[in-house]
PDB file of C-alpha atoms in Angstrom:
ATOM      1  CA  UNK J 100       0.000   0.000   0.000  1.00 80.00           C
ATOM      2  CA  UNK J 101       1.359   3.720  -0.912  1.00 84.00           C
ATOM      3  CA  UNK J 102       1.278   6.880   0.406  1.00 80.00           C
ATOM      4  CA  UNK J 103      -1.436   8.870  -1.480  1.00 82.00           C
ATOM      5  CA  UNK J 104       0.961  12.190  -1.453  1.00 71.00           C
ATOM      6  CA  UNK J 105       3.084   9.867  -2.902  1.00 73.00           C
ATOM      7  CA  UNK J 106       0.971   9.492  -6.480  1.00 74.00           C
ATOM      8  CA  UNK J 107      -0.828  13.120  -6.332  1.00 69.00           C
ATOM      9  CA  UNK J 108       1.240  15.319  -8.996  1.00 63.00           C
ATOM     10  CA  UNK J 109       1.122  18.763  -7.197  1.00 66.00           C
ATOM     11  CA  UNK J 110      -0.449  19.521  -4.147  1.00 60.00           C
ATOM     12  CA  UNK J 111      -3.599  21.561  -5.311  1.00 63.00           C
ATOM     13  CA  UNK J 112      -6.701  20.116  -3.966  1.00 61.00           C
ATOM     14  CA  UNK J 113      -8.212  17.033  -5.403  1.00 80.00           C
ATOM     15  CA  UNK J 114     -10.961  14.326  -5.090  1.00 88.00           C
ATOM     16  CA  UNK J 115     -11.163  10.851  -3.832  1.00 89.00           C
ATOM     17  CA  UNK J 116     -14.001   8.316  -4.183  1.00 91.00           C
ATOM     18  CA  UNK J 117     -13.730   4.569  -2.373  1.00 92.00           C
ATOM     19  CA  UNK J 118     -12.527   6.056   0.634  1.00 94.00           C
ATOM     20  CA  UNK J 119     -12.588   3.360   3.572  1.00 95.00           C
ATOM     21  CA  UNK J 120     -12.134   4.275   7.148  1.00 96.00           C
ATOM     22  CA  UNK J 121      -9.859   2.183   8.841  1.00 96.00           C
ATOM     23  CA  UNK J 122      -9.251   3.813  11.922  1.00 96.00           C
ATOM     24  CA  UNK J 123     -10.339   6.854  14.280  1.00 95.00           C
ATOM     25  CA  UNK J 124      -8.165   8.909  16.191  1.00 94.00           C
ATOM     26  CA  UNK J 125      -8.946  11.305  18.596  1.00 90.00           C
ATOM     27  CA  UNK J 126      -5.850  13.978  19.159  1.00 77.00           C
ATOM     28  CA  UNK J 127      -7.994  16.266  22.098  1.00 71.00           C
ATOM     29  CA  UNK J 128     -10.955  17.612  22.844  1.00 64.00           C
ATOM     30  CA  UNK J 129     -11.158  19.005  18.976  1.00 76.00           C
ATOM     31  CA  UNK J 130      -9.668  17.301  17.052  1.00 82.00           C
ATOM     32  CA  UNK J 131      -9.929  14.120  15.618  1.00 91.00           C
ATOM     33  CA  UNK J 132      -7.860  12.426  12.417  1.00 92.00           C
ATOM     34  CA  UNK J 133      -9.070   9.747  10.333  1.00 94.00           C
ATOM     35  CA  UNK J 134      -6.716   6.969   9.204  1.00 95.00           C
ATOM     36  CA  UNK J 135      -8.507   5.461   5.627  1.00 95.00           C
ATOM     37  CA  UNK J 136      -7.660   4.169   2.361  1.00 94.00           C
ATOM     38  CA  UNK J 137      -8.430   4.598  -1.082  1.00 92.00           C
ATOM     39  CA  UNK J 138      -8.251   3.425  -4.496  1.00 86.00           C
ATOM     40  CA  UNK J 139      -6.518   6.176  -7.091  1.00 78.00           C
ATOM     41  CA  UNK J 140      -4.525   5.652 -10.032  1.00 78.00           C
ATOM     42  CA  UNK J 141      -5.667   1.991  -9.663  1.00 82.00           C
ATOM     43  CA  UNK J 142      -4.267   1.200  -6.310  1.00 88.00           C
ATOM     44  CA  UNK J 143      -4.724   0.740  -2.812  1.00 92.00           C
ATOM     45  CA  UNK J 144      -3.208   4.360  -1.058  1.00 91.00           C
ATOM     46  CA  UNK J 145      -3.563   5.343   2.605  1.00 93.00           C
ATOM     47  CA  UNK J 146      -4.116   8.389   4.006  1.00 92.00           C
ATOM     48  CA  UNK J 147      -4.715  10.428   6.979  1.00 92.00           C
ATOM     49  CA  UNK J 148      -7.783  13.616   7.373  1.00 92.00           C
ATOM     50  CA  UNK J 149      -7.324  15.688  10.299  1.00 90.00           C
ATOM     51  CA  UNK J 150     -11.083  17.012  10.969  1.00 90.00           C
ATOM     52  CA  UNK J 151     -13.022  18.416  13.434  1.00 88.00           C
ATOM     53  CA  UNK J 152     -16.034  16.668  15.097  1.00 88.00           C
ATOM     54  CA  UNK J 153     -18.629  18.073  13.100  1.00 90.00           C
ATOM     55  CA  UNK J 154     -16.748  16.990   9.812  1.00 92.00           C
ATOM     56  CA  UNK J 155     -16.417  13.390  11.824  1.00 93.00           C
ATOM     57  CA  UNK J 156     -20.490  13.544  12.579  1.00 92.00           C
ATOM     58  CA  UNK J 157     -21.101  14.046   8.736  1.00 94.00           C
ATOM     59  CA  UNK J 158     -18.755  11.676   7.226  1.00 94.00           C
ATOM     60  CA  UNK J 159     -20.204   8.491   9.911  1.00 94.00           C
ATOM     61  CA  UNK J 160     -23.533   9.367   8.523  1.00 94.00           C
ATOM     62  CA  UNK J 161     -22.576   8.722   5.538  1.00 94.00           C
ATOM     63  CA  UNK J 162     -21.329   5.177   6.228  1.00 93.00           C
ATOM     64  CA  UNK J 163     -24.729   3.808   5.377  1.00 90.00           C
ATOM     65  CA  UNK J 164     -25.734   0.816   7.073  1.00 91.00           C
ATOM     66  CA  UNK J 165     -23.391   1.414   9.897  1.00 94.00           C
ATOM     67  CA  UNK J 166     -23.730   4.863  10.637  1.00 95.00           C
ATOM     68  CA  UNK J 167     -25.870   4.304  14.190  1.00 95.00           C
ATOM     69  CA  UNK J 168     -23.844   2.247  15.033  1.00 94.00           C
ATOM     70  CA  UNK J 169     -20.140   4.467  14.320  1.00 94.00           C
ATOM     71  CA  UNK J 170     -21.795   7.406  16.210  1.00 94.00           C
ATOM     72  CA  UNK J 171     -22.556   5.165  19.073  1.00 95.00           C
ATOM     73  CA  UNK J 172     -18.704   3.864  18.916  1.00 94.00           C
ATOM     74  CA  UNK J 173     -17.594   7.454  18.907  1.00 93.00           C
ATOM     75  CA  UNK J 174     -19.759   8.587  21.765  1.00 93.00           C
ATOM     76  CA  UNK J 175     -18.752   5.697  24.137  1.00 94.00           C
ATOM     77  CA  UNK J 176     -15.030   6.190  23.483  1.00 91.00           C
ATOM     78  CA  UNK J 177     -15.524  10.077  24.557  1.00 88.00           C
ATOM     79  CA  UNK J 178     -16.968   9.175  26.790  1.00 91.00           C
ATOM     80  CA  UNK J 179     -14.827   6.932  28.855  1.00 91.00           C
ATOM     81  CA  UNK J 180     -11.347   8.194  27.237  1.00 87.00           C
ATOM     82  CA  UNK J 181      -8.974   9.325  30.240  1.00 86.00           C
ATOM     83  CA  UNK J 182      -6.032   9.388  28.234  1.00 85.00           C
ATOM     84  CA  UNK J 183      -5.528  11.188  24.789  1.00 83.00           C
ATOM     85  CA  UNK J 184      -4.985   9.960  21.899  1.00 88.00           C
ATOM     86  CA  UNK J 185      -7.331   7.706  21.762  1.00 90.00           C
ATOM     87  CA  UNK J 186      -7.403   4.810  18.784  1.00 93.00           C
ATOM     88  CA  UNK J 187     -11.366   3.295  17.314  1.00 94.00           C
ATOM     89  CA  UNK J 188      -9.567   0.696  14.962  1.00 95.00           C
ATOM     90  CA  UNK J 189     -11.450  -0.836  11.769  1.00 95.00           C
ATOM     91  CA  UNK J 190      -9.732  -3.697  10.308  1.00 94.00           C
ATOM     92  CA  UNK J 191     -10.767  -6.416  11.752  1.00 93.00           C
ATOM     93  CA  UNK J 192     -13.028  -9.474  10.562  1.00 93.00           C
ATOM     94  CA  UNK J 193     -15.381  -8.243  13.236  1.00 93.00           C
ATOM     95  CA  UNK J 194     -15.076  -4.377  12.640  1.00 94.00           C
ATOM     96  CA  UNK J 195     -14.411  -4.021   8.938  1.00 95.00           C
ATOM     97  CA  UNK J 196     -13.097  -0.625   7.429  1.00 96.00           C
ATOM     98  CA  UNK J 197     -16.062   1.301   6.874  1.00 95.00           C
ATOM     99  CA  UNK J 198     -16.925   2.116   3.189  1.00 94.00           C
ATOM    100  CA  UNK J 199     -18.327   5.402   2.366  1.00 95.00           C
ATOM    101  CA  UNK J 200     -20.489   4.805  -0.636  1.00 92.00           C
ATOM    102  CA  UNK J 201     -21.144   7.036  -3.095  1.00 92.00           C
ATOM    103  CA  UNK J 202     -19.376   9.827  -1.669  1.00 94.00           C
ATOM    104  CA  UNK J 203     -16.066  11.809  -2.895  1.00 93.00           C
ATOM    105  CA  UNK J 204     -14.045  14.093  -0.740  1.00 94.00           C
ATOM    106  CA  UNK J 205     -12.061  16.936  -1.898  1.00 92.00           C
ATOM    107  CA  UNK J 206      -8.939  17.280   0.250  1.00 90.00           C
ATOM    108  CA  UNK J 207      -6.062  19.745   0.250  1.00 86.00           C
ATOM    109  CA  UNK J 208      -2.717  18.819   1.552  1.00 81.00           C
ATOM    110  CA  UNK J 209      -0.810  20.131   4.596  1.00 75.00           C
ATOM    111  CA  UNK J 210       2.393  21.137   5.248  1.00 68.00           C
ATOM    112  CA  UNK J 211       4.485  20.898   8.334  1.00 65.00           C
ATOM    113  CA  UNK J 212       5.997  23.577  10.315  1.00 58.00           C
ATOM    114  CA  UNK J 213       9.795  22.935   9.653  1.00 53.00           C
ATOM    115  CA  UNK J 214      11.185  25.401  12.309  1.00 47.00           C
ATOM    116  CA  UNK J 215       9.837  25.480  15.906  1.00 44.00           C
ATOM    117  CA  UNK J 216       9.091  28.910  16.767  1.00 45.00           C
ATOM    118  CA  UNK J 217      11.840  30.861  19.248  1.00 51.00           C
ATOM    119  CA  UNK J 218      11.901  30.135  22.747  1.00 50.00           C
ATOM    120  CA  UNK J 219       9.976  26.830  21.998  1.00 50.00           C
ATOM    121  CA  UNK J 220      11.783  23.000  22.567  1.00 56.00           C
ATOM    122  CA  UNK J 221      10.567  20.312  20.885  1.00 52.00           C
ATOM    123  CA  UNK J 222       8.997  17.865  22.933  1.00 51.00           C
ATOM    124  CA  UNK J 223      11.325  14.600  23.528  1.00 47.00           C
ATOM    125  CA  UNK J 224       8.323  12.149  24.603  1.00 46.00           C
ATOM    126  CA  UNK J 225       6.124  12.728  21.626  1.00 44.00           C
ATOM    127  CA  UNK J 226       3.623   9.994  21.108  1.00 42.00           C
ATOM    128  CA  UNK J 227       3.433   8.809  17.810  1.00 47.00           C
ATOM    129  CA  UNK J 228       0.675   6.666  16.177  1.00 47.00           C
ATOM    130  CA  UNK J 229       1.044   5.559  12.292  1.00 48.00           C
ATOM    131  CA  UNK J 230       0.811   2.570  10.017  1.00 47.00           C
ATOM    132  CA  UNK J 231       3.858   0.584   9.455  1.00 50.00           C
ATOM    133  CA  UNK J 232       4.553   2.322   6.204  1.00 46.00           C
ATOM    134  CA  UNK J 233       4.907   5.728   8.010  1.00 48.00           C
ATOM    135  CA  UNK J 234       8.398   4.645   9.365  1.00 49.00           C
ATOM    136  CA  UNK J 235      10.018   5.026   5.775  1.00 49.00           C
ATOM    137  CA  UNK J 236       8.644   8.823   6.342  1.00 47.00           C
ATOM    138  CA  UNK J 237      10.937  10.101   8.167  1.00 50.00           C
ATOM    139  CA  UNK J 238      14.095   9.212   5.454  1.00 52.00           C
ATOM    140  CA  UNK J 239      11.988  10.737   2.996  1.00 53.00           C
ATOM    141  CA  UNK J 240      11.007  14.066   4.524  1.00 49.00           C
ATOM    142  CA  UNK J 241      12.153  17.063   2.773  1.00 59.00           C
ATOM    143  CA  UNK J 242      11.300  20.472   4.374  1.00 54.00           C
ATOM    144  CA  UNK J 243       8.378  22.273   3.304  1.00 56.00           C
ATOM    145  CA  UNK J 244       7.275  18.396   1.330  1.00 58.00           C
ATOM    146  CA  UNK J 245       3.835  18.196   2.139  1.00 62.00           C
ATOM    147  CA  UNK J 246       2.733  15.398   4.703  1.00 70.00           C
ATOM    148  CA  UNK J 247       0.839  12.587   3.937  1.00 75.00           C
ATOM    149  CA  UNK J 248      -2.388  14.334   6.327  1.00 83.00           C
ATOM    150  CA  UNK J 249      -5.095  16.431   4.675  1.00 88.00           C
ATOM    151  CA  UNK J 250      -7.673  18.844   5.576  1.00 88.00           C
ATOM    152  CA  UNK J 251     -11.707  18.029   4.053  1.00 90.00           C
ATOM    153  CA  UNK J 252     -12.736  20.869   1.682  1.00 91.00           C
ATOM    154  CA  UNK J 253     -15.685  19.181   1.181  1.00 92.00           C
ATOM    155  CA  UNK J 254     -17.920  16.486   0.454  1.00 93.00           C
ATOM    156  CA  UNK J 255     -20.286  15.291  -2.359  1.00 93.00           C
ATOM    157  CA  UNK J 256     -22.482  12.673  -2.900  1.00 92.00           C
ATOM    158  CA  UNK J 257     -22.948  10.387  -6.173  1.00 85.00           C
ATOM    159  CA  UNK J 258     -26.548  11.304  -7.015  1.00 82.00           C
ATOM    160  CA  UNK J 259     -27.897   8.226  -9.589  1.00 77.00           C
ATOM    161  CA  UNK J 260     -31.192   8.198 -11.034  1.00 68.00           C
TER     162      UNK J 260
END
């Protein structure tokens, strides 16, 4: 499986379709990111969408048949997280990645901050999470690249008649 910055050409905004969530992380109180996969160019990419929870609320309601069901998962892990971040994992035989049907998201990338602003340390015990293909990352950062995370500019729905 690739990185899907990894087959865009520039880094101008673009859609996906076939987007499956495979995992749900919650950063803070905020935030959350999604961890899903896709299929462009004719293969299986990952990716991750750093949202916020009303982005989150839309995008489960979307997930057709499970979408009761997601929102429930969601509420129960707010509401008994005590320590941040906290991982809702879909890729099991039991909880399957959860298809989005008939919907394509536009996404723009993101870029990461290459200098820490003055007077601020970086933090020695950060906590990382990532898939197993996000070690090979770090040897192939190059300031200012942008990250394999994106922001939702939107979402639209396949209307058929």
């Amino acid at each position: 499986m690739r990185r899907l910055i990894d087959a865009l050409a520039d880094d101008t905004d673009f859609f996906i379709e076939q987007v499956q969530i495979t995992a749900i992380v919650f950063d803070n109180s905020d935030d959350v990111t999604i961890w899903a996969t896709t299929f462009f160019d004719q293969e299986l990419h990952f990716f991750h969408l750093g949202l916020q929870f009303q982005s989150l609320d839309l995008l489960l309601r979307l997930a057709d048949t499970r979408a009761a069901a997601l929102q429930e998962d969601v509420a129960d892990a707010l509401a008994t997280v005590t320590e941040w971040p906290c991982l809702l994992e879909y890729t099991t035989e039991e909880e399957p990645p959860v298809a989005l049907p008939n919907v394509a998201l536009k996404l723009s990338c993101t870029y990461p901050a290459d200098e820490m602003p003055e007077g601020e340390e970086e933090d020695p015990e950060t906590f990382i999470i990532g898939m197993e293909a996000d070690k090979d990352e770090e040897e192939d950062y190059e300031p200012g690249a942008p990250h394999n995370i994106f922001y939702l500019e939107g979402v639209f729905l396949r209307v058929e008649p």
